[in-house]
Amino acid sequence: MRGGTFWGGWVPIGLVGKKRVQGDPRGPGGPPHRQCKHYSTCKTNWHWAAWAFLATISFCSTLAAGAPATLKVRIKSATVEMPLEPYVAAVLAGECSTFRSDEGIKAMAVAARSYALNLRGRHAAQGYDLCATTHCQRVEPDAVTPRLTSLAAQTAGEMLWFEGKPAFACYSRSCGGTTEDARAVWPELRAPFLRSRADRYCPRQPAAEWHWSAPAAEIVAALGRSQLRAPAEITGIAIAQRTASGRAQVLTLAGAGEPVRVSASSFRFAIGRALGFSTLRSDQWSAVREGAQLSFVGRGEGHGVGMCQLGADEMGVEGRTYREILAFYYSGTVLGLAARGLAWHRVGGETVALMTTQPDRDGTVLAAAERQVKEIAAQYAWTAPGGIEIRVYPDVETFRNATGEPGWVAARTSARRIHLQPAAVLRARGALDSTIHHELLHVFVEAQAAPGIPVWFREGLVGYLEHPVKVGAPDAPENDVRQREDAARARRAYAAATQRVAVLVQRHGAPAVLAWLKSGLPAFVTEPRP
């Protein structure tokens, strides 16, 4: 059973980076550097005018954790809703269809899945989650093959986690033998697992070195289109500052008058936008003036942060598994199906164990739970179940990642483990004690429920025990109680289940109805219509 209070969703907030030199050192195509703020309105107080009573009701969601996400993807001129796994297969078609290694493709599937959910909502202002270009990830649904579909399915749901959230698992075509530190490209990004390191697999690929040249006048014009200053005629380009991996970070453009300093990544993107992105393929290069031409020789392709696609493919060819590939490029993340990487602390009580990342702040949750366990056991003459555990998550995003619940569910209970949104969030809405009480009732009910007791009865019984109202008996469709896509529909279903149990208590008495929990429902108690 999964319990919780309904409320709203999240809003991405962008962070603005500081410009150190001319141009944005991050360049387009980087992470959004957003913070997910879950602004929500508590909706536990419901005035059911038709039945003339006012009650505070907590509701439950009954789908399994980690249910597949659906992404809104902008493909050409249309916004398409894509389930997560078909989206991943389409990314594989767009990003790595030429890989020789199945294990390399599986590593890409995990990285693409993690990257997508980390960036989800990047284009929220435009009405969709992600675009289908390399600004987010290249998506080609029409190019998906049975091989790619099968390899994506073999890692279905697996993601890289960092501190309980999907990791920013970025990648580039070729690192040229050394990956880049994320801070050199995106200074505001906190991703200590994306550090520069030597990649002995990438250089084994052929055509590691690239060459490109263009008239100096064309390069000046390209910079001007991106509103970057440059000498009227560039006579030379010097690398004034390098990153720790040796890539160009700041350039000095020489010519008539004072030299002009410009961000290397801004220089590369300006050239790419005007002359094509197959020109300057990375920031690992040197340049010389040859007559009217500027000639470049370089290695690598892309920003070089995270997984090197050529290196990952080579690792697979040499017999490495996708897990080993991911561990090599994203050291410090945790691979798994649910939120991983949190530093949990266990605080033990008499009947309840508290798992928290902030024991000093969440101690009140344990005290409230211990008190309420005793009160529930005394009120209904029930024996308190052993092994009750409450997990309090540090933020709403991590709660959602770990449980698969939408933002309008404040808690989820499975057997004797309760998952709670942050105590501070619940407390601010005046819902901490009521949410704990609701979830503990679920623990007691589930500990005694006979096999086959329908969901509507278990949910309705918890609702009735919270608020023993005596009202009419609307239908409580089982499918409505189970679904979590529509909050309003779920609210109606939980309220209806509570009304139905209230009528049973009114007709047969509370002792009899409570006894059915253990013995099973009698034949005359028919289930509501599906």
Coordinates of C-alpha atoms in Angstrom, one line a residue:
M1 CA 0.0 0.0 0.0
R2 CA 1.1 3.5 -0.7
G3 CA -0.1 6.5 1.3
G4 CA 0.1 10.2 1.0
T5 CA -1.5 13.6 0.9
F6 CA -2.2 15.2 -2.5
W7 CA -0.6 18.4 -3.6
G8 CA 1.1 20.0 -6.6
G9 CA 4.2 19.7 -8.8
W10 CA 7.5 21.4 -9.5
V11 CA 8.9 24.4 -11.2
P12 CA 12.4 24.6 -12.6
I13 CA 14.5 27.6 -11.7
G14 CA 17.4 28.5 -13.9
L15 CA 20.7 29.7 -12.6
V16 CA 22.7 32.3 -14.4
G17 CA 26.4 31.7 -14.8
K18 CA 29.1 34.4 -14.6
K19 CA 30.9 35.5 -17.7
R20 CA 34.7 35.5 -17.2
V21 CA 35.6 36.3 -20.7
Q22 CA 33.8 37.2 -23.9
G23 CA 31.1 34.6 -24.5
D24 CA 29.6 32.0 -22.3
P25 CA 32.3 29.5 -21.2
R26 CA 29.6 26.8 -20.9
G27 CA 28.3 27.2 -24.4
P28 CA 24.9 26.0 -25.5
G29 CA 23.9 22.4 -25.0
G30 CA 25.1 22.1 -21.4
P31 CA 23.0 21.3 -18.4
P32 CA 20.2 23.6 -17.3
H33 CA 21.7 24.2 -13.9
R34 CA 18.3 24.2 -12.4
Q35 CA 17.0 23.6 -8.9
C36 CA 13.7 21.8 -8.8
K37 CA 11.4 23.6 -6.4
H38 CA 8.3 21.8 -5.5
Y39 CA 5.8 24.5 -4.9
S40 CA 2.6 22.9 -3.7
T41 CA -0.7 23.6 -2.0
C42 CA -1.9 21.3 0.8
K43 CA -5.2 19.8 -0.3
T44 CA -6.1 17.6 2.6
N45 CA -9.1 19.6 3.8
W46 CA -12.1 18.7 1.8
H47 CA -15.6 20.1 2.2
W48 CA -18.0 17.5 0.9
A49 CA -21.1 19.8 0.7
A50 CA -23.3 17.0 -0.7
W51 CA -22.8 15.0 2.5
A52 CA -22.6 18.1 4.7
F53 CA -19.4 17.5 6.6
L54 CA -15.9 18.8 6.8
A55 CA -13.0 16.4 7.2
T56 CA -9.3 16.2 6.7
I57 CA -8.5 13.2 4.7
S58 CA -5.1 11.7 3.6
F59 CA -5.1 9.7 0.4
C60 CA -3.0 6.8 -1.0
S61 CA -1.5 5.8 -4.3
T62 CA -1.3 2.1 -5.0
L63 CA 1.0 1.8 -8.0
A64 CA 4.4 0.2 -7.7
A65 CA 7.4 2.4 -7.2
G66 CA 9.6 3.4 -10.1
A67 CA 6.7 3.3 -12.7
P68 CA 8.0 4.3 -16.1
A69 CA 8.0 8.0 -16.8
T70 CA 6.5 9.7 -19.8
L71 CA 8.5 12.5 -21.4
K72 CA 7.2 15.3 -23.6
V73 CA 9.7 15.5 -26.5
R74 CA 9.7 18.1 -29.2
I75 CA 10.4 16.2 -32.5
K76 CA 10.6 18.6 -35.4
S77 CA 7.4 20.7 -35.1
A78 CA 5.4 18.4 -32.9
T79 CA 5.4 17.6 -29.2
V80 CA 5.2 13.9 -28.6
E81 CA 4.6 12.1 -25.4
M82 CA 7.0 9.2 -25.2
P83 CA 7.2 6.5 -22.5
L84 CA 10.7 6.4 -21.1
E85 CA 11.9 3.1 -22.6
P86 CA 10.9 3.9 -26.2
Y87 CA 12.5 7.3 -25.7
V88 CA 15.8 5.6 -24.7
A89 CA 15.7 3.3 -27.7
A90 CA 15.1 6.3 -29.9
V91 CA 18.1 8.1 -28.3
L92 CA 20.3 5.0 -29.0
A93 CA 19.2 5.2 -32.7
G94 CA 20.2 8.9 -32.7
E95 CA 23.4 8.7 -30.7
C96 CA 25.1 5.3 -31.0
S97 CA 23.6 3.2 -33.7
T98 CA 27.0 2.5 -35.2
F99 CA 28.4 1.0 -32.0
R100 CA 30.0 -2.4 -32.5
S101 CA 29.5 -3.5 -28.9
D102 CA 26.2 -4.5 -27.3
E103 CA 27.7 -3.7 -23.9
G104 CA 28.6 -0.3 -25.1
I105 CA 25.1 0.3 -26.3
K106 CA 23.7 -0.9 -22.9
A107 CA 26.0 1.6 -21.1
M108 CA 24.6 4.3 -23.4
A109 CA 21.1 3.3 -22.6
V110 CA 21.7 3.7 -18.8
A111 CA 23.5 7.0 -19.4
A112 CA 20.7 8.3 -21.7
R113 CA 18.0 7.3 -19.3
S114 CA 19.7 9.0 -16.4
Y115 CA 20.6 12.1 -18.4
A116 CA 17.0 12.5 -19.6
L117 CA 15.5 12.3 -16.1
N118 CA 18.1 14.7 -14.7
L119 CA 17.2 17.2 -17.4
R120 CA 13.5 16.5 -17.5
G121 CA 11.7 19.9 -17.7
R122 CA 14.6 21.6 -19.3
H123 CA 12.2 23.1 -21.9
A124 CA 9.3 23.6 -19.5
A125 CA 8.9 27.2 -20.6
Q126 CA 8.3 25.9 -24.1
G127 CA 5.7 23.4 -23.0
Y128 CA 7.8 20.2 -23.2
D129 CA 10.5 18.3 -21.4
L130 CA 13.3 17.7 -23.9
C131 CA 14.1 18.5 -27.5
A132 CA 15.2 15.9 -30.0
T133 CA 18.5 17.5 -31.0
T134 CA 21.9 17.3 -29.5
H135 CA 21.0 20.3 -27.3
C136 CA 19.4 17.6 -25.1
Q137 CA 19.8 14.2 -26.8
R138 CA 19.4 13.3 -30.5
V139 CA 16.2 11.3 -30.9
E140 CA 15.3 9.3 -34.0
P141 CA 12.2 7.2 -33.4
D142 CA 12.0 6.1 -37.0
A143 CA 15.5 4.6 -36.9
V144 CA 15.0 2.3 -33.9
T145 CA 15.9 -1.3 -34.8
P146 CA 15.0 -4.6 -33.0
R147 CA 18.6 -4.7 -31.7
L148 CA 18.4 -1.3 -30.1
T149 CA 15.0 -2.0 -28.6
S150 CA 16.3 -5.3 -27.1
L151 CA 19.4 -3.7 -25.6
A152 CA 17.5 -0.9 -24.1
A153 CA 15.0 -3.4 -22.6
Q154 CA 17.9 -5.3 -21.0
T155 CA 18.7 -2.3 -18.8
A156 CA 15.0 -1.2 -18.4
G157 CA 14.7 1.2 -15.5
E158 CA 18.3 1.2 -14.6
M159 CA 19.9 4.6 -13.9
L160 CA 23.0 6.1 -12.4
W161 CA 22.2 7.8 -9.1
F162 CA 24.1 10.5 -7.2
E163 CA 22.9 11.6 -3.8
G164 CA 19.5 10.1 -4.4
K165 CA 18.9 11.8 -7.8
P166 CA 19.4 10.7 -11.4
A167 CA 23.0 11.6 -12.2
F168 CA 23.9 14.2 -14.9
A169 CA 25.3 11.4 -17.0
C170 CA 26.6 13.4 -20.0
Y171 CA 28.7 12.0 -22.8
S172 CA 30.5 13.1 -25.9
R173 CA 31.6 11.4 -29.1
S174 CA 35.3 11.3 -28.4
C175 CA 37.4 12.5 -25.5
G176 CA 40.7 12.3 -27.5
G177 CA 42.4 10.3 -24.8
T178 CA 41.5 12.4 -21.8
T179 CA 38.0 13.2 -20.4
E180 CA 37.2 16.7 -19.2
D181 CA 36.3 18.0 -15.7
A182 CA 32.7 19.1 -15.6
R183 CA 33.6 22.3 -13.8
A184 CA 35.7 23.4 -16.7
V185 CA 32.6 23.4 -18.9
W186 CA 29.8 24.1 -16.5
P187 CA 31.2 25.9 -13.4
E188 CA 27.9 25.8 -11.4
L189 CA 27.4 22.1 -11.8
R190 CA 28.0 20.0 -8.8
A191 CA 29.1 16.6 -10.2
P192 CA 32.2 15.3 -8.5
F193 CA 31.9 12.1 -10.4
L194 CA 32.7 13.9 -13.7
R195 CA 36.4 14.5 -13.2
S196 CA 39.1 14.6 -15.8
R197 CA 40.9 11.2 -16.3
A198 CA 43.0 9.5 -18.9
D199 CA 41.0 7.2 -21.2
R200 CA 43.2 4.5 -22.5
Y201 CA 40.4 3.1 -24.6
C202 CA 39.6 6.2 -26.8
P203 CA 43.0 6.5 -28.6
R204 CA 42.6 2.9 -29.8
Q205 CA 39.9 4.1 -32.2
P206 CA 41.1 5.0 -35.7
A207 CA 40.9 8.6 -37.0
A208 CA 41.5 10.0 -33.6
E209 CA 43.1 13.2 -35.1
W210 CA 41.2 15.6 -37.2
H211 CA 42.1 18.5 -39.5
W212 CA 40.2 21.6 -40.6
S213 CA 41.0 24.9 -42.3
A214 CA 39.1 27.9 -43.4
P215 CA 39.8 31.4 -44.7
A216 CA 40.5 33.8 -41.8
A217 CA 37.9 36.2 -43.2
E218 CA 35.2 33.5 -42.9
I219 CA 36.1 32.8 -39.3
V220 CA 35.9 36.6 -38.5
A221 CA 32.5 36.7 -40.1
A222 CA 31.3 33.6 -38.2
L223 CA 32.3 35.2 -34.9
G224 CA 30.5 38.3 -35.8
R225 CA 27.2 36.4 -36.4
S226 CA 27.4 35.2 -32.8
Q227 CA 28.2 38.8 -31.7
L228 CA 31.8 37.9 -30.6
R229 CA 34.4 40.6 -31.1
A230 CA 37.5 39.8 -33.2
P231 CA 40.2 41.7 -35.0
A232 CA 39.3 42.7 -38.5
E233 CA 41.8 40.2 -39.7
I234 CA 43.0 37.3 -37.5
T235 CA 46.7 36.7 -37.9
G236 CA 47.0 34.2 -35.2
I237 CA 45.2 32.3 -32.4
A238 CA 47.0 31.5 -29.1
I239 CA 45.6 29.5 -26.3
A240 CA 45.9 31.8 -23.3
Q241 CA 44.4 29.4 -20.7
R242 CA 43.9 25.7 -20.7
T243 CA 41.7 23.4 -18.5
A244 CA 43.3 20.7 -16.3
S245 CA 42.8 18.2 -19.2
G246 CA 44.8 20.4 -21.6
R247 CA 41.8 21.7 -23.6
A248 CA 41.6 25.3 -24.7
Q249 CA 39.6 27.5 -22.3
V250 CA 40.5 31.0 -23.2
L251 CA 41.8 32.2 -26.6
T252 CA 43.7 35.2 -27.7
L253 CA 42.9 36.4 -31.2
A254 CA 45.8 38.4 -32.7
G255 CA 45.5 40.9 -35.5
A256 CA 45.5 44.6 -36.0
G257 CA 45.1 46.5 -32.8
E258 CA 44.7 45.0 -29.3
P259 CA 44.5 41.2 -29.0
V260 CA 41.0 40.0 -28.2
R261 CA 40.3 37.3 -25.6
V262 CA 37.4 35.0 -26.1
S263 CA 36.0 31.8 -24.5
A264 CA 37.2 28.7 -26.4
S265 CA 33.8 27.0 -26.2
S266 CA 32.1 30.2 -27.5
F267 CA 34.6 30.3 -30.3
R268 CA 33.8 26.7 -31.2
F269 CA 30.1 27.1 -31.1
A270 CA 30.2 30.3 -33.2
I271 CA 32.2 28.5 -35.8
G272 CA 29.8 25.5 -35.6
R273 CA 26.6 27.6 -36.0
A274 CA 28.0 29.4 -39.0
L275 CA 30.2 26.8 -40.8
G276 CA 29.0 23.5 -39.5
F277 CA 29.7 21.4 -36.4
S278 CA 32.0 19.1 -38.2
T279 CA 34.6 21.8 -38.4
L280 CA 36.0 22.5 -34.9
R281 CA 35.0 19.2 -33.3
S282 CA 36.4 19.8 -29.8
D283 CA 38.5 22.2 -27.7
Q284 CA 41.6 20.1 -28.1
W285 CA 43.4 21.8 -31.0
S286 CA 46.2 24.0 -32.2
A287 CA 46.0 26.5 -35.0
V288 CA 48.4 28.2 -37.4
R289 CA 48.0 30.8 -40.1
E290 CA 48.9 29.5 -43.6
G291 CA 48.5 32.3 -46.1
A292 CA 44.9 33.4 -46.0
Q293 CA 43.9 30.2 -44.2
L294 CA 43.7 29.3 -40.5
S295 CA 44.5 25.6 -40.1
F296 CA 43.5 23.5 -37.1
V297 CA 44.7 20.1 -35.9
G298 CA 42.9 18.5 -33.1
R299 CA 41.7 15.4 -31.2
G300 CA 38.4 14.4 -29.8
E301 CA 34.8 15.4 -30.6
G302 CA 32.5 17.3 -28.2
H303 CA 33.0 18.7 -24.7
G304 CA 34.7 15.5 -23.5
V305 CA 32.9 15.4 -20.1
G306 CA 31.6 12.0 -18.9
M307 CA 31.4 9.0 -21.0
C308 CA 33.5 8.9 -24.2
Q309 CA 31.4 7.0 -26.8
L310 CA 34.3 5.7 -28.8
G311 CA 36.0 4.6 -25.6
A312 CA 32.8 2.9 -24.3
D313 CA 32.4 1.0 -27.5
E314 CA 36.0 -0.1 -27.5
M315 CA 35.6 -1.2 -23.8
G316 CA 32.7 -3.4 -24.9
V317 CA 34.6 -4.8 -27.8
E318 CA 37.4 -5.8 -25.5
G319 CA 35.0 -7.7 -23.2
R320 CA 34.0 -5.2 -20.6
T321 CA 30.4 -5.2 -19.3
Y322 CA 28.1 -2.2 -19.4
R323 CA 28.4 -2.0 -15.6
E324 CA 32.2 -1.8 -15.9
I325 CA 32.0 0.8 -18.6
L326 CA 29.7 3.0 -16.4
A327 CA 31.9 2.5 -13.4
F328 CA 34.9 3.7 -15.4
Y329 CA 33.3 6.9 -16.7
Y330 CA 31.0 7.8 -13.8
S331 CA 33.0 6.8 -10.8
G332 CA 31.1 7.9 -7.7
T333 CA 27.6 7.2 -8.9
V334 CA 25.5 4.2 -8.0
L335 CA 23.8 2.0 -10.6
G336 CA 20.3 0.8 -9.6
L337 CA 16.5 0.9 -10.2
A338 CA 15.6 3.2 -7.3
A339 CA 17.2 6.3 -5.8
R340 CA 20.7 5.4 -4.5
G341 CA 23.7 7.2 -3.1
L342 CA 22.1 8.7 0.1
A343 CA 24.0 8.6 3.3
W344 CA 21.3 7.1 5.6
H345 CA 21.5 7.3 9.3
R346 CA 19.5 4.8 11.4
V347 CA 17.9 6.1 14.7
G348 CA 16.2 3.3 16.6
G349 CA 13.2 3.7 18.8
E350 CA 11.1 1.2 20.9
T351 CA 8.8 0.1 18.0
V352 CA 9.9 2.3 15.1
A353 CA 13.3 2.8 13.3
L354 CA 13.9 6.1 11.6
M355 CA 16.1 6.3 8.5
T356 CA 17.2 9.8 7.7
T357 CA 19.9 11.8 6.1
Q358 CA 19.4 14.6 8.7
P359 CA 19.1 12.9 12.1
D360 CA 19.3 16.2 14.0
R361 CA 16.3 17.6 12.2
D362 CA 14.1 14.6 11.8
G363 CA 14.1 13.3 15.4
T364 CA 10.6 14.7 16.0
V365 CA 9.3 12.2 13.4
L366 CA 10.5 9.3 15.5
A367 CA 8.9 10.7 18.6
A368 CA 5.6 11.3 16.9
A369 CA 5.6 7.8 15.3
E370 CA 6.4 6.0 18.6
R371 CA 3.5 7.9 20.3
Q372 CA 1.0 7.2 17.6
V373 CA 1.9 3.4 17.4
K374 CA 1.0 3.1 21.0
E375 CA -2.2 5.1 20.6
I376 CA -3.4 3.1 17.6
A377 CA -2.6 -0.2 19.3
A378 CA -4.5 0.8 22.5
Q379 CA -7.5 2.2 20.6
Y380 CA -8.2 -0.9 18.5
A381 CA -6.7 -3.5 20.8
W382 CA -4.2 -4.4 18.1
T383 CA -0.7 -5.7 18.5
A384 CA 1.9 -3.3 17.2
P385 CA 3.7 -4.8 14.2
G386 CA 7.4 -5.3 14.6
G387 CA 10.0 -3.9 12.2
I388 CA 8.3 -0.6 11.3
E389 CA 10.7 1.7 9.4
I390 CA 10.2 5.3 8.4
R391 CA 12.4 6.9 5.7
V392 CA 12.4 10.6 5.6
Y393 CA 13.8 12.0 2.3
P394 CA 15.9 15.2 2.2
D395 CA 13.9 16.8 -0.6
V396 CA 10.8 16.2 -2.6
E397 CA 12.7 15.3 -5.8
T398 CA 14.5 12.5 -4.1
F399 CA 11.3 11.2 -2.6
R400 CA 9.8 11.1 -6.1
N401 CA 12.8 9.4 -7.6
A402 CA 12.9 6.7 -4.9
T403 CA 9.2 5.9 -4.9
G404 CA 8.0 6.7 -8.3
E405 CA 5.2 8.7 -6.8
P406 CA 3.9 12.0 -8.3
G407 CA 4.3 15.3 -6.4
W408 CA 0.8 15.2 -5.0
V409 CA 1.5 12.1 -2.9
A410 CA 3.2 13.0 0.4
A411 CA 4.1 9.5 1.6
R412 CA 4.1 5.9 0.5
T413 CA 3.9 2.8 2.6
S414 CA 5.0 -0.7 1.5
A415 CA 4.5 -3.4 4.0
R416 CA 6.1 -2.0 7.2
R417 CA 8.3 0.7 5.5
I418 CA 7.0 4.2 5.3
H419 CA 8.5 6.7 2.8
L420 CA 8.0 10.3 3.7
Q421 CA 8.5 13.6 1.9
P422 CA 10.8 15.9 3.9
A423 CA 9.5 16.5 7.4
A424 CA 9.9 20.3 7.0
V425 CA 7.7 20.2 3.9
L426 CA 4.9 18.3 5.7
R427 CA 5.3 20.4 8.9
A428 CA 5.0 23.6 6.9
R429 CA 1.6 22.4 5.6
G430 CA 0.4 21.3 9.0
A431 CA 0.3 17.7 7.8
L432 CA 3.2 16.0 9.5
D433 CA 1.3 14.3 12.3
S434 CA -1.7 13.5 10.2
T435 CA 0.5 11.9 7.5
I436 CA 2.4 9.8 10.0
H437 CA -0.9 8.7 11.6
H438 CA -2.4 7.8 8.2
E439 CA 0.7 5.7 7.1
L440 CA 0.9 3.9 10.5
L441 CA -2.8 2.9 10.1
H442 CA -1.8 1.4 6.8
V443 CA 1.0 -0.6 8.5
F444 CA -1.4 -1.9 11.1
V445 CA -4.1 -2.8 8.5
E446 CA -1.7 -4.4 6.1
A447 CA -0.1 -6.5 8.9
Q448 CA -3.5 -8.1 9.6
A449 CA -5.2 -8.2 6.1
A450 CA -6.1 -11.6 4.9
P451 CA -5.0 -12.5 1.3
G452 CA -7.4 -11.3 -1.3
I453 CA -8.8 -8.4 0.7
P454 CA -9.5 -5.8 -2.1
V455 CA -7.7 -2.5 -2.2
W456 CA -10.9 -0.4 -1.9
F457 CA -11.7 -2.1 1.5
R458 CA -8.2 -1.6 2.9
E459 CA -8.0 2.0 1.7
G460 CA -11.5 2.7 2.9
L461 CA -10.9 1.2 6.3
V462 CA -7.9 3.4 6.9
G463 CA -9.9 6.4 5.8
Y464 CA -12.8 5.5 8.1
L465 CA -10.5 4.9 11.1
E466 CA -9.1 8.4 10.6
H467 CA -12.6 9.9 10.2
P468 CA -15.5 7.6 11.3
V469 CA -18.2 9.5 9.3
K470 CA -21.7 8.2 8.7
V471 CA -22.6 9.0 5.1
G472 CA -23.9 7.5 1.9
A473 CA -22.2 4.8 -0.1
P474 CA -20.9 6.0 -3.5
D475 CA -19.1 3.5 -5.6
A476 CA -15.3 3.1 -5.3
P477 CA -13.9 1.7 -8.5
E478 CA -10.9 -0.5 -7.9
N479 CA -9.1 0.9 -10.9
D480 CA -9.6 4.5 -9.7
V481 CA -8.1 3.7 -6.3
R482 CA -5.1 2.1 -8.0
Q483 CA -4.3 4.7 -10.6
R484 CA -2.1 7.8 -9.9
E485 CA -2.2 9.7 -13.2
D486 CA -5.3 11.8 -12.1
A487 CA -5.2 13.3 -8.6
A488 CA -8.9 14.4 -8.7
R489 CA -10.0 10.9 -9.8
A490 CA -8.0 9.4 -7.0
R491 CA -9.4 11.7 -4.4
R492 CA -12.9 10.8 -5.4
A493 CA -12.1 7.1 -5.3
Y494 CA -10.5 7.2 -1.8
A495 CA -13.4 9.3 -0.5
A496 CA -15.9 6.8 -2.0
A497 CA -14.0 3.9 -0.5
T498 CA -14.2 5.6 2.9
Q499 CA -18.0 6.2 2.5
R500 CA -18.5 2.5 1.6
V501 CA -16.7 1.3 4.7
A502 CA -18.6 3.8 6.8
V503 CA -21.9 2.3 5.6
L504 CA -20.7 -1.3 6.3
V505 CA -19.8 -0.1 9.9
Q506 CA -23.2 1.5 10.2
R507 CA -25.0 -1.7 9.2
H508 CA -22.9 -4.4 10.8
G509 CA -20.9 -2.6 13.5
A510 CA -17.3 -1.7 13.8
P511 CA -16.2 -5.0 15.5
A512 CA -17.6 -7.1 12.7
V513 CA -16.1 -5.0 9.9
L514 CA -12.7 -5.0 11.7
A515 CA -12.9 -8.7 12.0
W516 CA -13.4 -9.1 8.2
L517 CA -9.9 -7.7 7.8
K518 CA -8.5 -10.9 9.2
S519 CA -11.1 -13.4 8.1
G520 CA -11.9 -12.0 4.6
L521 CA -15.0 -10.2 3.3
P522 CA -18.3 -12.1 3.6
A523 CA -20.1 -13.1 0.3
F524 CA -22.7 -10.4 0.7
V525 CA -20.1 -7.6 0.6
T526 CA -19.6 -7.3 -3.2
E527 CA -16.8 -5.3 -4.7
P528 CA -17.7 -2.1 -6.4
R529 CA -17.9 -2.0 -10.2
P530 CA -14.4 -1.8 -11.9

